[in-house]
Amino acid sequence: MIERPLTRGYHRRVSPENESNSGEFQFNVGVIGATGYIGAPYRAEIREATGARIVALCARRRDLLDQAGEEDGAGLLTDNWREVVSHQDVNFVIVATPDALHHEAVMACAEAGKHLLCEKPVGVNASEAYEMWSAYRDAGLAHYVPFWTRFCAPFVRARELLESGLLGEIRGVVYRWHNPRPDDMPLTWRDDAGLSAAGSIADVGSHAYDTLRWLLGCEAMRVQAHADTITPARADLGAINLTEALGQSGSQSGAPRSKGTTFDYASVAWEFDDGAVATLVLSHTPFFRKGIAPELELHGAKASLGLDRVSGNLTLAKPGEPAEIINTVPDNGFGNRFAKYVFPSLRQALAGEETDHPDLKDGWRVQLFTDAAARSARSGHWETLE
């Protein structure tokens, strides 16, 4: 079953000082977590987008923050996120901090009337995610959660084929999401169970599950998972971000070593509410690599479809017929995501127009799944989505 999204309940809140010369809404941006692996490329895209300017930046390390301030021309540089939220010129806040630090900042943004982009997973659990969505829904503010796979060309084409009825009713799904990291890469906050919602289950698992609910229009009912930390102990260099860690692979002789405390591998089975079944394999380990098998398999009553984002190819298999290759664009990045997707979608929402961009409600629905998968990994039993 594929359901079209309903119109979101946003209300336009535009005053003259928030309009650009073209009459469009002007995004005056504050970034919390401005210098990390996520925040830095987001800022680069915003600098190149029209109708937006970066006003305030928050980060914990002054050296990186000063450099970011020079790049962006931001008027406020701070290590206190509350100063970004309370800044009178900021009307749009990006929360790109570790998972455990999202909830308090997002709730403060809702109270202050700021539109929002919050990284996924949006909270450390579904309860936090629901509170955040409720606050934004009730305040009538625009909100965005960056589930980027919805905009990847092979997946867009796959959705078109599904909607055409070519595959028939989907009865089985196999999904492999491998995001390998070098085995000698130092630890980051993503390896710390005190900061990460659920390791690979929440990090890449959230992307994978959102992709399937977007493609198929259905939700998981119950899950069973096995998960573990299978990467050997690695160097602990303290508070470094993922960009720095990737750049320091192989250069930490003599540094203390320890094993991460979050899941870096998981296999998850689940049942959809329409009776279909799915298997998902997730990893950040160096042992599982992309490109040797289709990332996604969709098996329907009429045909099956394999999807490989590395090559951009879709493989269509019908009973008794040779497989057909359908070419799309390989996943070489999304270009300027803020100019192409975020700002146009939020402008539509602020104008009261229908939009199907991913938001905090999607973040909450996804976290129901990742919470259940993490519970199952710990209990060893089937767990129902609560």
mmCIF file of C-alpha atoms in Angstrom:
data_model
loop_
_atom_site.group_PDB
_atom_site.id
_atom_site.type_symbol
_atom_site.label_atom_id
_atom_site.label_comp_id
_atom_site.label_asym_id
_atom_site.label_seq_id
_atom_site.Cartn_x
_atom_site.Cartn_y
_atom_site.Cartn_z
ATOM 1 C CA MET A 1 0.000 0.000 0.000
ATOM 2 C CA ILE A 2 1.329 3.446 -0.932
ATOM 3 C CA GLU A 3 -0.234 6.437 0.759
ATOM 4 C CA ARG A 4 0.250 10.002 -0.351
ATOM 5 C CA PRO A 5 1.289 12.364 2.445
ATOM 6 C CA LEU A 6 -1.252 14.710 3.943
ATOM 7 C CA THR A 7 -0.806 18.457 3.933
ATOM 8 C CA ARG A 8 1.321 19.498 6.897
ATOM 9 C CA GLY A 9 -0.219 21.806 9.493
ATOM 10 C CA TYR A 10 2.228 24.688 9.208
ATOM 11 C CA HIS A 11 1.201 28.326 9.525
ATOM 12 C CA ARG A 12 2.953 31.125 7.695
ATOM 13 C CA ARG A 13 4.900 33.401 10.029
ATOM 14 C CA VAL A 14 6.592 35.909 7.748
ATOM 15 C CA SER A 15 7.358 39.478 8.733
ATOM 16 C CA PRO A 16 9.004 42.077 6.455
ATOM 17 C CA GLU A 17 12.456 41.668 8.048
ATOM 18 C CA ASN A 18 12.312 37.957 7.180
ATOM 19 C CA GLU A 19 11.774 38.513 3.471
ATOM 20 C CA SER A 20 14.510 38.647 0.848
ATOM 21 C CA ASN A 21 14.536 41.142 -2.001
ATOM 22 C CA SER A 22 12.611 38.640 -4.120
ATOM 23 C CA GLY A 23 9.818 38.470 -1.541
ATOM 24 C CA GLU A 24 10.757 34.940 -0.476
ATOM 25 C CA PHE A 25 11.256 33.972 3.137
ATOM 26 C CA GLN A 26 14.789 34.866 4.270
ATOM 27 C CA PHE A 27 16.435 32.123 6.321
ATOM 28 C CA ASN A 28 18.642 33.670 9.009
ATOM 29 C CA VAL A 29 20.496 30.594 10.147
ATOM 30 C CA GLY A 30 21.991 29.545 13.454
ATOM 31 C CA VAL A 31 23.990 26.299 13.505
ATOM 32 C CA ILE A 32 24.478 24.287 16.695
ATOM 33 C CA GLY A 33 27.269 21.801 16.124
ATOM 34 C CA ALA A 34 28.683 24.019 13.404
ATOM 35 C CA THR A 35 32.136 22.524 12.884
ATOM 36 C CA GLY A 36 31.527 18.776 12.867
ATOM 37 C CA TYR A 37 31.316 16.196 10.109
ATOM 38 C CA ILE A 38 27.700 17.185 9.413
ATOM 39 C CA GLY A 39 27.658 20.880 10.309
ATOM 40 C CA ALA A 40 30.632 21.940 8.187
ATOM 41 C CA PRO A 41 29.302 20.740 4.788
ATOM 42 C CA TYR A 42 25.837 22.056 5.633
ATOM 43 C CA ARG A 43 27.305 25.506 6.231
ATOM 44 C CA ALA A 44 29.173 25.384 2.919
ATOM 45 C CA GLU A 45 25.915 24.660 1.107
ATOM 46 C CA ILE A 46 24.036 27.414 2.937
ATOM 47 C CA ARG A 47 26.728 29.947 1.994
ATOM 48 C CA GLU A 48 25.988 29.197 -1.665
ATOM 49 C CA ALA A 49 22.187 29.215 -1.359
ATOM 50 C CA THR A 50 20.103 32.277 -2.174
ATOM 51 C CA GLY A 51 17.729 33.712 0.392
ATOM 52 C CA ALA A 52 19.788 32.550 3.354
ATOM 53 C CA ARG A 53 22.579 33.886 5.527
ATOM 54 C CA ILE A 54 24.434 32.397 8.471
ATOM 55 C CA VAL A 55 24.000 34.550 11.553
ATOM 56 C CA ALA A 56 25.214 32.505 14.531
ATOM 57 C CA LEU A 57 27.461 29.500 15.132
ATOM 58 C CA CYS A 58 27.927 27.260 18.149
ATOM 59 C CA ALA A 59 30.726 24.723 18.634
ATOM 60 C CA ARG A 60 32.739 23.447 21.582
ATOM 61 C CA ARG A 61 36.228 24.009 20.101
ATOM 62 C CA ARG A 62 37.327 27.603 19.692
ATOM 63 C CA ASP A 63 39.944 26.885 17.007
ATOM 64 C CA LEU A 64 37.386 25.353 14.659
ATOM 65 C CA LEU A 65 34.733 27.898 15.611
ATOM 66 C CA ASP A 66 36.947 30.892 14.756
ATOM 67 C CA GLN A 67 37.736 29.368 11.367
ATOM 68 C CA ALA A 68 34.031 28.740 10.719
ATOM 69 C CA GLY A 69 33.199 32.319 11.662
ATOM 70 C CA GLU A 70 35.641 33.632 9.080
ATOM 71 C CA GLU A 71 34.189 31.344 6.410
ATOM 72 C CA ASP A 72 30.570 32.271 7.124
ATOM 73 C CA GLY A 73 30.808 35.896 8.259
ATOM 74 C CA ALA A 74 28.625 35.009 11.243
ATOM 75 C CA GLY A 75 28.093 37.733 13.827
ATOM 76 C CA LEU A 76 27.824 35.399 16.841
ATOM 77 C CA LEU A 77 30.377 32.712 17.717
ATOM 78 C CA THR A 78 29.656 30.873 20.945
ATOM 79 C CA ASP A 79 30.041 27.607 22.821
ATOM 80 C CA ASN A 80 26.620 28.126 24.431
ATOM 81 C CA TRP A 81 23.805 26.854 22.191
ATOM 82 C CA ARG A 82 21.233 28.875 24.143
ATOM 83 C CA GLU A 83 22.733 32.073 22.717
ATOM 84 C CA VAL A 84 22.001 30.817 19.199
ATOM 85 C CA VAL A 85 18.411 29.936 20.059
ATOM 86 C CA SER A 86 17.745 33.283 21.753
ATOM 87 C CA HIS A 87 19.439 35.377 19.039
ATOM 88 C CA GLN A 88 16.823 37.853 17.814
ATOM 89 C CA ASP A 89 17.925 37.678 14.166
ATOM 90 C CA VAL A 90 17.960 33.860 13.936
ATOM 91 C CA ASN A 91 14.734 32.368 12.573
ATOM 92 C CA PHE A 92 16.044 28.937 11.492
ATOM 93 C CA VAL A 93 18.214 26.650 13.620
ATOM 94 C CA ILE A 94 20.175 23.589 12.563
ATOM 95 C CA VAL A 95 20.832 21.064 15.337
ATOM 96 C CA ALA A 96 23.785 18.934 14.244
ATOM 97 C CA THR A 97 25.148 17.842 17.615
ATOM 98 C CA PRO A 98 25.537 14.275 18.968
ATOM 99 C CA ASP A 99 22.211 12.454 19.335
ATOM 100 C CA ALA A 100 21.958 12.819 23.111
ATOM 101 C CA LEU A 101 22.159 16.620 22.861
ATOM 102 C CA HIS A 102 19.249 17.164 20.452
ATOM 103 C CA HIS A 103 16.207 17.130 22.721
ATOM 104 C CA GLU A 104 16.891 20.080 25.009
ATOM 105 C CA ALA A 105 18.000 22.322 22.157
ATOM 106 C CA VAL A 106 15.052 21.403 19.916
ATOM 107 C CA MET A 107 12.520 22.001 22.680
ATOM 108 C CA ALA A 108 14.100 25.401 23.325
ATOM 109 C CA CYS A 109 13.906 26.216 19.599
ATOM 110 C CA ALA A 110 10.188 25.406 19.591
ATOM 111 C CA GLU A 111 9.627 27.620 22.624
ATOM 112 C CA ALA A 112 11.555 30.459 20.937
ATOM 113 C CA GLY A 113 9.601 30.152 17.673
ATOM 114 C CA LYS A 114 12.506 29.043 15.476
ATOM 115 C CA HIS A 115 12.075 26.912 12.361
ATOM 116 C CA LEU A 116 14.265 23.820 12.497
ATOM 117 C CA LEU A 117 16.428 21.234 10.813
ATOM 118 C CA CYS A 118 17.357 18.476 13.264
ATOM 119 C CA GLU A 119 19.760 15.684 12.390
ATOM 120 C CA LYS A 120 18.672 12.085 12.698
ATOM 121 C CA PRO A 121 18.152 10.181 14.887
ATOM 122 C CA VAL A 122 16.209 13.102 16.341
ATOM 123 C CA GLY A 123 16.457 11.890 19.956
ATOM 124 C CA VAL A 124 17.942 9.139 22.066
ATOM 125 C CA ASN A 125 14.572 7.392 22.103
ATOM 126 C CA ALA A 126 11.088 7.623 20.619
ATOM 127 C CA SER A 127 9.714 9.415 23.678
ATOM 128 C CA GLU A 128 12.069 12.347 23.072
ATOM 129 C CA ALA A 129 11.282 12.271 19.376
ATOM 130 C CA TYR A 130 7.548 12.430 20.054
ATOM 131 C CA GLU A 131 7.947 15.391 22.404
ATOM 132 C CA MET A 132 9.921 17.285 19.771
ATOM 133 C CA TRP A 133 7.414 16.574 17.014
ATOM 134 C CA SER A 134 4.503 17.524 19.287
ATOM 135 C CA ALA A 135 6.145 20.816 20.232
ATOM 136 C CA TYR A 136 6.691 21.791 16.602
ATOM 137 C CA ARG A 137 3.296 20.570 15.450
ATOM 138 C CA ASP A 138 1.539 22.571 18.149
ATOM 139 C CA ALA A 139 3.647 25.693 17.536
ATOM 140 C CA GLY A 140 2.942 25.685 13.783
ATOM 141 C CA LEU A 141 6.648 25.917 12.966
ATOM 142 C CA ALA A 142 8.407 24.383 9.964
ATOM 143 C CA HIS A 143 10.726 21.454 10.625
ATOM 144 C CA TYR A 144 12.943 19.206 8.520
ATOM 145 C CA VAL A 145 14.768 15.931 9.214
ATOM 146 C CA PRO A 146 17.412 15.131 6.583
ATOM 147 C CA PHE A 147 16.586 11.645 5.335
ATOM 148 C CA TRP A 148 18.546 12.264 2.153
ATOM 149 C CA THR A 149 18.046 8.861 0.523
ATOM 150 C CA ARG A 150 14.567 9.983 -0.559
ATOM 151 C CA PHE A 151 16.331 12.234 -3.088
ATOM 152 C CA CYS A 152 18.805 9.677 -4.469
ATOM 153 C CA ALA A 153 18.056 9.035 -8.167
ATOM 154 C CA PRO A 154 17.929 5.196 -8.067
ATOM 155 C CA PHE A 155 15.457 5.317 -5.178
ATOM 156 C CA VAL A 156 13.323 7.973 -6.863
ATOM 157 C CA ARG A 157 13.111 5.768 -9.959
ATOM 158 C CA ALA A 158 12.358 2.696 -7.842
ATOM 159 C CA ARG A 159 9.441 4.524 -6.244
ATOM 160 C CA GLU A 160 8.066 5.415 -9.675
ATOM 161 C CA LEU A 161 8.203 1.759 -10.684
ATOM 162 C CA LEU A 162 6.461 0.719 -7.477
ATOM 163 C CA GLU A 163 3.708 3.255 -8.009
ATOM 164 C CA SER A 164 3.211 2.022 -11.583
ATOM 165 C CA GLY A 165 2.246 -1.405 -10.229
ATOM 166 C CA LEU A 166 5.005 -3.127 -12.209
ATOM 167 C CA LEU A 167 6.160 -5.217 -9.238
ATOM 168 C CA GLY A 168 2.750 -5.981 -7.829
ATOM 169 C CA GLU A 169 2.233 -6.244 -4.088
ATOM 170 C CA ILE A 170 5.580 -6.258 -2.281
ATOM 171 C CA ARG A 171 5.963 -9.373 -0.129
ATOM 172 C CA GLY A 172 9.681 -9.380 0.768
ATOM 173 C CA VAL A 173 12.511 -6.882 1.227
ATOM 174 C CA VAL A 174 16.263 -7.344 1.647
ATOM 175 C CA TYR A 175 18.302 -4.233 2.467
ATOM 176 C CA ARG A 176 22.049 -3.931 3.018
ATOM 177 C CA TRP A 177 23.402 -0.618 4.309
ATOM 178 C CA HIS A 178 27.156 -0.743 4.801
ATOM 179 C CA ASN A 179 29.072 2.388 5.743
ATOM 180 C CA PRO A 180 32.553 0.977 6.380
ATOM 181 C CA ARG A 181 35.086 2.906 8.409
ATOM 182 C CA PRO A 182 38.826 2.146 8.468
ATOM 183 C CA ASP A 183 39.730 -0.334 11.205
ATOM 184 C CA ASP A 184 42.517 1.996 12.406
ATOM 185 C CA MET A 185 40.303 5.106 12.565
ATOM 186 C CA PRO A 186 40.260 6.684 16.054
ATOM 187 C CA LEU A 187 37.094 6.638 18.145
ATOM 188 C CA THR A 188 34.575 9.494 17.958
ATOM 189 C CA TRP A 189 31.370 10.292 19.840
ATOM 190 C CA ARG A 190 29.576 7.916 17.478
ATOM 191 C CA ASP A 191 31.311 5.052 19.304
ATOM 192 C CA ASP A 192 30.098 6.277 22.720
ATOM 193 C CA ALA A 193 26.821 4.804 23.990
ATOM 194 C CA GLY A 194 26.395 7.871 26.190
ATOM 195 C CA LEU A 195 26.071 10.125 23.117
ATOM 196 C CA SER A 196 24.855 7.856 20.304
ATOM 197 C CA ALA A 197 21.208 6.750 20.311
ATOM 198 C CA ALA A 198 21.918 3.150 19.239
ATOM 199 C CA GLY A 199 25.045 3.058 17.091
ATOM 200 C CA SER A 200 24.555 1.715 13.569
ATOM 201 C CA ILE A 201 20.925 0.816 14.284
ATOM 202 C CA ALA A 202 20.044 4.479 14.821
ATOM 203 C CA ASP A 203 22.606 6.055 12.494
ATOM 204 C CA VAL A 204 22.255 4.234 9.163
ATOM 205 C CA GLY A 205 19.271 2.149 10.272
ATOM 206 C CA SER A 206 17.177 5.291 10.529
ATOM 207 C CA HIS A 207 17.970 6.160 6.903
ATOM 208 C CA ALA A 208 17.188 2.634 5.727
ATOM 209 C CA TYR A 209 13.868 2.350 7.528
ATOM 210 C CA ASP A 210 12.705 5.806 6.436
ATOM 211 C CA THR A 211 13.557 4.895 2.857
ATOM 212 C CA LEU A 212 11.381 1.785 3.006
ATOM 213 C CA ARG A 213 8.387 3.480 4.620
ATOM 214 C CA TRP A 214 8.687 6.229 1.962
ATOM 215 C CA LEU A 215 8.919 3.663 -0.848
ATOM 216 C CA LEU A 216 6.245 1.254 0.371
ATOM 217 C CA GLY A 217 3.851 3.382 2.407
ATOM 218 C CA CYS A 218 3.709 0.936 5.319
ATOM 219 C CA GLU A 219 5.192 0.557 8.806
ATOM 220 C CA ALA A 220 6.900 -2.225 10.746
ATOM 221 C CA MET A 221 4.862 -4.000 13.413
ATOM 222 C CA ARG A 222 7.484 -6.090 15.232
ATOM 223 C CA VAL A 223 11.225 -6.720 14.907
ATOM 224 C CA GLN A 224 13.914 -9.155 15.935
ATOM 225 C CA ALA A 225 17.548 -8.066 15.877
ATOM 226 C CA HIS A 226 21.051 -9.254 16.533
ATOM 227 C CA ALA A 227 23.608 -6.497 17.095
ATOM 228 C CA ASP A 228 27.117 -6.227 18.458
ATOM 229 C CA THR A 229 30.346 -4.224 18.444
ATOM 230 C CA ILE A 230 32.641 -6.275 16.230
ATOM 231 C CA THR A 231 35.344 -3.759 15.274
ATOM 232 C CA PRO A 232 38.530 -4.293 17.357
ATOM 233 C CA ALA A 233 39.751 -1.711 19.881
ATOM 234 C CA ARG A 234 40.899 1.562 18.338
ATOM 235 C CA ALA A 235 42.854 4.619 19.357
ATOM 236 C CA ASP A 236 41.159 7.074 21.712
ATOM 237 C CA LEU A 237 42.388 10.577 20.901
ATOM 238 C CA GLY A 238 39.725 12.418 22.874
ATOM 239 C CA ALA A 239 37.151 14.842 21.488
ATOM 240 C CA ILE A 240 37.825 14.741 17.766
ATOM 241 C CA ASN A 241 35.158 14.828 15.076
ATOM 242 C CA LEU A 242 34.617 12.234 12.356
ATOM 243 C CA THR A 243 36.354 14.289 9.666
ATOM 244 C CA GLU A 244 39.469 14.520 11.840
ATOM 245 C CA ALA A 245 39.267 10.829 12.748
ATOM 246 C CA LEU A 246 39.105 9.763 9.111
ATOM 247 C CA GLY A 247 42.133 11.948 8.412
ATOM 248 C CA GLN A 248 44.147 10.361 11.216
ATOM 249 C CA SER A 249 43.683 6.714 10.318
ATOM 250 C CA GLY A 250 46.935 4.827 10.789
ATOM 251 C CA SER A 251 48.732 7.649 12.633
ATOM 252 C CA GLN A 252 48.109 6.899 16.323
ATOM 253 C CA SER A 253 50.964 4.622 17.429
ATOM 254 C CA GLY A 254 51.280 4.678 21.190
ATOM 255 C CA ALA A 255 47.822 6.175 21.782
ATOM 256 C CA PRO A 256 45.549 4.438 24.323
ATOM 257 C CA ARG A 257 43.108 2.038 22.715
ATOM 258 C CA SER A 258 39.617 0.998 23.661
ATOM 259 C CA LYS A 259 36.587 -0.672 22.109
ATOM 260 C CA GLY A 260 33.519 1.310 21.150
ATOM 261 C CA THR A 261 30.424 0.915 23.307
ATOM 262 C CA THR A 262 27.772 1.261 20.574
ATOM 263 C CA PHE A 263 26.534 -1.283 18.033
ATOM 264 C CA ASP A 264 28.557 -1.176 14.811
ATOM 265 C CA TYR A 265 26.806 -4.165 13.230
ATOM 266 C CA ALA A 266 23.202 -5.351 13.219
ATOM 267 C CA SER A 267 20.923 -7.713 11.359
ATOM 268 C CA VAL A 268 17.224 -6.969 11.754
ATOM 269 C CA ALA A 269 14.170 -8.961 10.684
ATOM 270 C CA TRP A 270 10.695 -7.464 10.802
ATOM 271 C CA GLU A 271 7.108 -7.748 9.696
ATOM 272 C CA PHE A 272 5.235 -4.905 8.020
ATOM 273 C CA ASP A 273 1.666 -3.998 8.888
ATOM 274 C CA ASP A 274 0.545 -5.317 5.474
ATOM 275 C CA GLY A 275 2.097 -8.742 6.061
ATOM 276 C CA ALA A 276 5.317 -8.257 4.064
ATOM 277 C CA VAL A 277 8.608 -9.325 5.636
ATOM 278 C CA ALA A 278 12.021 -7.645 5.577
ATOM 279 C CA THR A 279 15.649 -8.303 6.433
ATOM 280 C CA LEU A 280 18.078 -5.441 7.058
ATOM 281 C CA VAL A 281 21.850 -5.654 7.549
ATOM 282 C CA LEU A 282 23.602 -2.565 8.921
ATOM 283 C CA SER A 283 27.260 -1.923 9.584
ATOM 284 C CA HIS A 284 29.995 0.595 10.191
ATOM 285 C CA THR A 285 32.656 -2.095 10.432
ATOM 286 C CA PRO A 286 35.618 -2.308 8.039
ATOM 287 C CA PHE A 287 34.641 -5.885 7.111
ATOM 288 C CA PHE A 288 31.422 -5.183 5.199
ATOM 289 C CA ARG A 289 31.855 -3.239 1.968
ATOM 290 C CA LYS A 290 29.584 -1.594 -0.575
ATOM 291 C CA GLY A 291 29.190 -2.530 -4.185
ATOM 292 C CA ILE A 292 29.400 -6.341 -4.183
ATOM 293 C CA ALA A 293 25.624 -6.943 -4.013
ATOM 294 C CA PRO A 294 22.486 -4.898 -4.626
ATOM 295 C CA GLU A 295 21.871 -2.530 -1.752
ATOM 296 C CA LEU A 296 18.123 -3.123 -1.867
ATOM 297 C CA GLU A 297 15.939 -5.955 -3.152
ATOM 298 C CA LEU A 298 12.158 -5.554 -3.483
ATOM 299 C CA HIS A 299 10.299 -8.782 -4.210
ATOM 300 C CA GLY A 300 6.726 -8.411 -5.449
ATOM 301 C CA ALA A 301 3.923 -10.647 -6.637
ATOM 302 C CA LYS A 302 4.684 -9.789 -10.291
ATOM 303 C CA ALA A 303 8.404 -8.985 -10.364
ATOM 304 C CA SER A 304 11.482 -8.222 -8.279
ATOM 305 C CA LEU A 305 13.715 -5.162 -8.342
ATOM 306 C CA GLY A 306 17.336 -4.862 -7.251
ATOM 307 C CA LEU A 307 18.872 -1.435 -6.595
ATOM 308 C CA ASP A 308 22.561 -0.498 -6.541
ATOM 309 C CA ARG A 309 23.209 3.144 -5.742
ATOM 310 C CA VAL A 310 26.960 2.767 -6.463
ATOM 311 C CA SER A 311 26.390 2.047 -10.173
ATOM 312 C CA GLY A 312 22.977 3.680 -10.347
ATOM 313 C CA ASN A 313 21.553 0.523 -11.917
ATOM 314 C CA LEU A 314 18.199 -1.081 -11.175
ATOM 315 C CA THR A 315 17.721 -4.748 -12.113
ATOM 316 C CA LEU A 316 14.172 -5.822 -12.950
ATOM 317 C CA ALA A 317 13.443 -9.560 -12.828
ATOM 318 C CA LYS A 318 10.177 -11.066 -14.071
ATOM 319 C CA PRO A 319 9.334 -14.774 -14.031
ATOM 320 C CA GLY A 320 10.525 -16.512 -17.195
ATOM 321 C CA GLU A 321 12.196 -13.424 -18.664
ATOM 322 C CA PRO A 322 15.827 -12.224 -18.809
ATOM 323 C CA ALA A 323 16.732 -9.607 -16.239
ATOM 324 C CA GLU A 324 16.406 -6.014 -17.464
ATOM 325 C CA ILE A 325 18.881 -3.310 -16.437
ATOM 326 C CA ILE A 326 17.390 0.143 -15.874
ATOM 327 C CA ASN A 327 20.030 2.855 -15.732
ATOM 328 C CA THR A 328 19.758 5.868 -13.442
ATOM 329 C CA VAL A 329 22.347 8.275 -12.029
ATOM 330 C CA PRO A 330 24.920 6.817 -9.597
ATOM 331 C CA ASP A 331 24.989 8.267 -6.116
ATOM 332 C CA ASN A 332 27.732 10.873 -6.484
ATOM 333 C CA GLY A 333 26.273 13.249 -3.913
ATOM 334 C CA PHE A 334 23.217 15.442 -3.891
ATOM 335 C CA GLY A 335 24.652 18.809 -4.860
ATOM 336 C CA ASN A 336 23.505 21.714 -2.703
ATOM 337 C CA ARG A 337 20.862 20.030 -0.537
ATOM 338 C CA PHE A 338 19.713 23.257 1.081
ATOM 339 C CA ALA A 339 19.209 25.058 -2.225
ATOM 340 C CA LYS A 340 17.563 22.054 -3.913
ATOM 341 C CA TYR A 341 15.487 20.504 -1.136
ATOM 342 C CA VAL A 342 15.495 22.086 2.320
ATOM 343 C CA PHE A 343 14.783 25.754 1.664
ATOM 344 C CA PRO A 344 12.262 25.203 -1.182
ATOM 345 C CA SER A 345 10.313 22.663 0.890
ATOM 346 C CA LEU A 346 10.228 24.858 3.963
ATOM 347 C CA ARG A 347 9.172 27.898 1.910
ATOM 348 C CA GLN A 348 6.282 25.835 0.579
ATOM 349 C CA ALA A 349 5.322 24.801 4.091
ATOM 350 C CA LEU A 350 5.491 28.382 5.358
ATOM 351 C CA ALA A 351 3.211 29.441 2.517
ATOM 352 C CA GLY A 352 0.666 26.818 3.580
ATOM 353 C CA GLU A 353 1.316 24.593 0.557
ATOM 354 C CA GLU A 354 1.436 20.805 0.596
ATOM 355 C CA THR A 355 4.895 19.303 0.891
ATOM 356 C CA ASP A 356 6.121 15.764 1.473
ATOM 357 C CA HIS A 357 9.561 16.600 2.858
ATOM 358 C CA PRO A 358 10.747 14.466 5.812
ATOM 359 C CA ASP A 359 10.088 16.097 9.165
ATOM 360 C CA LEU A 360 9.936 15.459 12.911
ATOM 361 C CA LYS A 361 6.905 13.215 12.559
ATOM 362 C CA ASP A 362 8.942 11.009 10.246
ATOM 363 C CA GLY A 363 11.809 11.194 12.730
ATOM 364 C CA TRP A 364 9.506 9.917 15.477
ATOM 365 C CA ARG A 365 8.067 7.090 13.347
ATOM 366 C CA VAL A 366 11.578 5.988 12.424
ATOM 367 C CA GLN A 367 12.697 6.071 16.044
ATOM 368 C CA LEU A 368 9.862 3.751 17.045
ATOM 369 C CA PHE A 369 11.542 1.233 14.750
ATOM 370 C CA THR A 370 15.144 1.828 15.845
ATOM 371 C CA ASP A 371 14.128 1.706 19.523
ATOM 372 C CA ALA A 372 12.398 -1.648 19.007
ATOM 373 C CA ALA A 373 15.414 -3.014 17.106
ATOM 374 C CA ALA A 374 17.791 -1.934 19.876
ATOM 375 C CA ARG A 375 15.514 -3.467 22.529
ATOM 376 C CA SER A 376 15.395 -6.712 20.580
ATOM 377 C CA ALA A 377 19.182 -6.799 20.248
ATOM 378 C CA ARG A 378 19.423 -6.604 24.032
ATOM 379 C CA SER A 379 16.554 -8.958 24.874
ATOM 380 C CA GLY A 380 17.098 -11.547 22.162
ATOM 381 C CA HIS A 381 13.347 -11.618 21.486
ATOM 382 C CA TRP A 382 10.813 -10.206 19.053
ATOM 383 C CA GLU A 383 9.827 -6.678 20.081
ATOM 384 C CA THR A 384 6.688 -4.783 19.087
ATOM 385 C CA LEU A 385 6.873 -1.168 17.979
ATOM 386 C CA GLU A 386 5.397 0.846 20.818
#
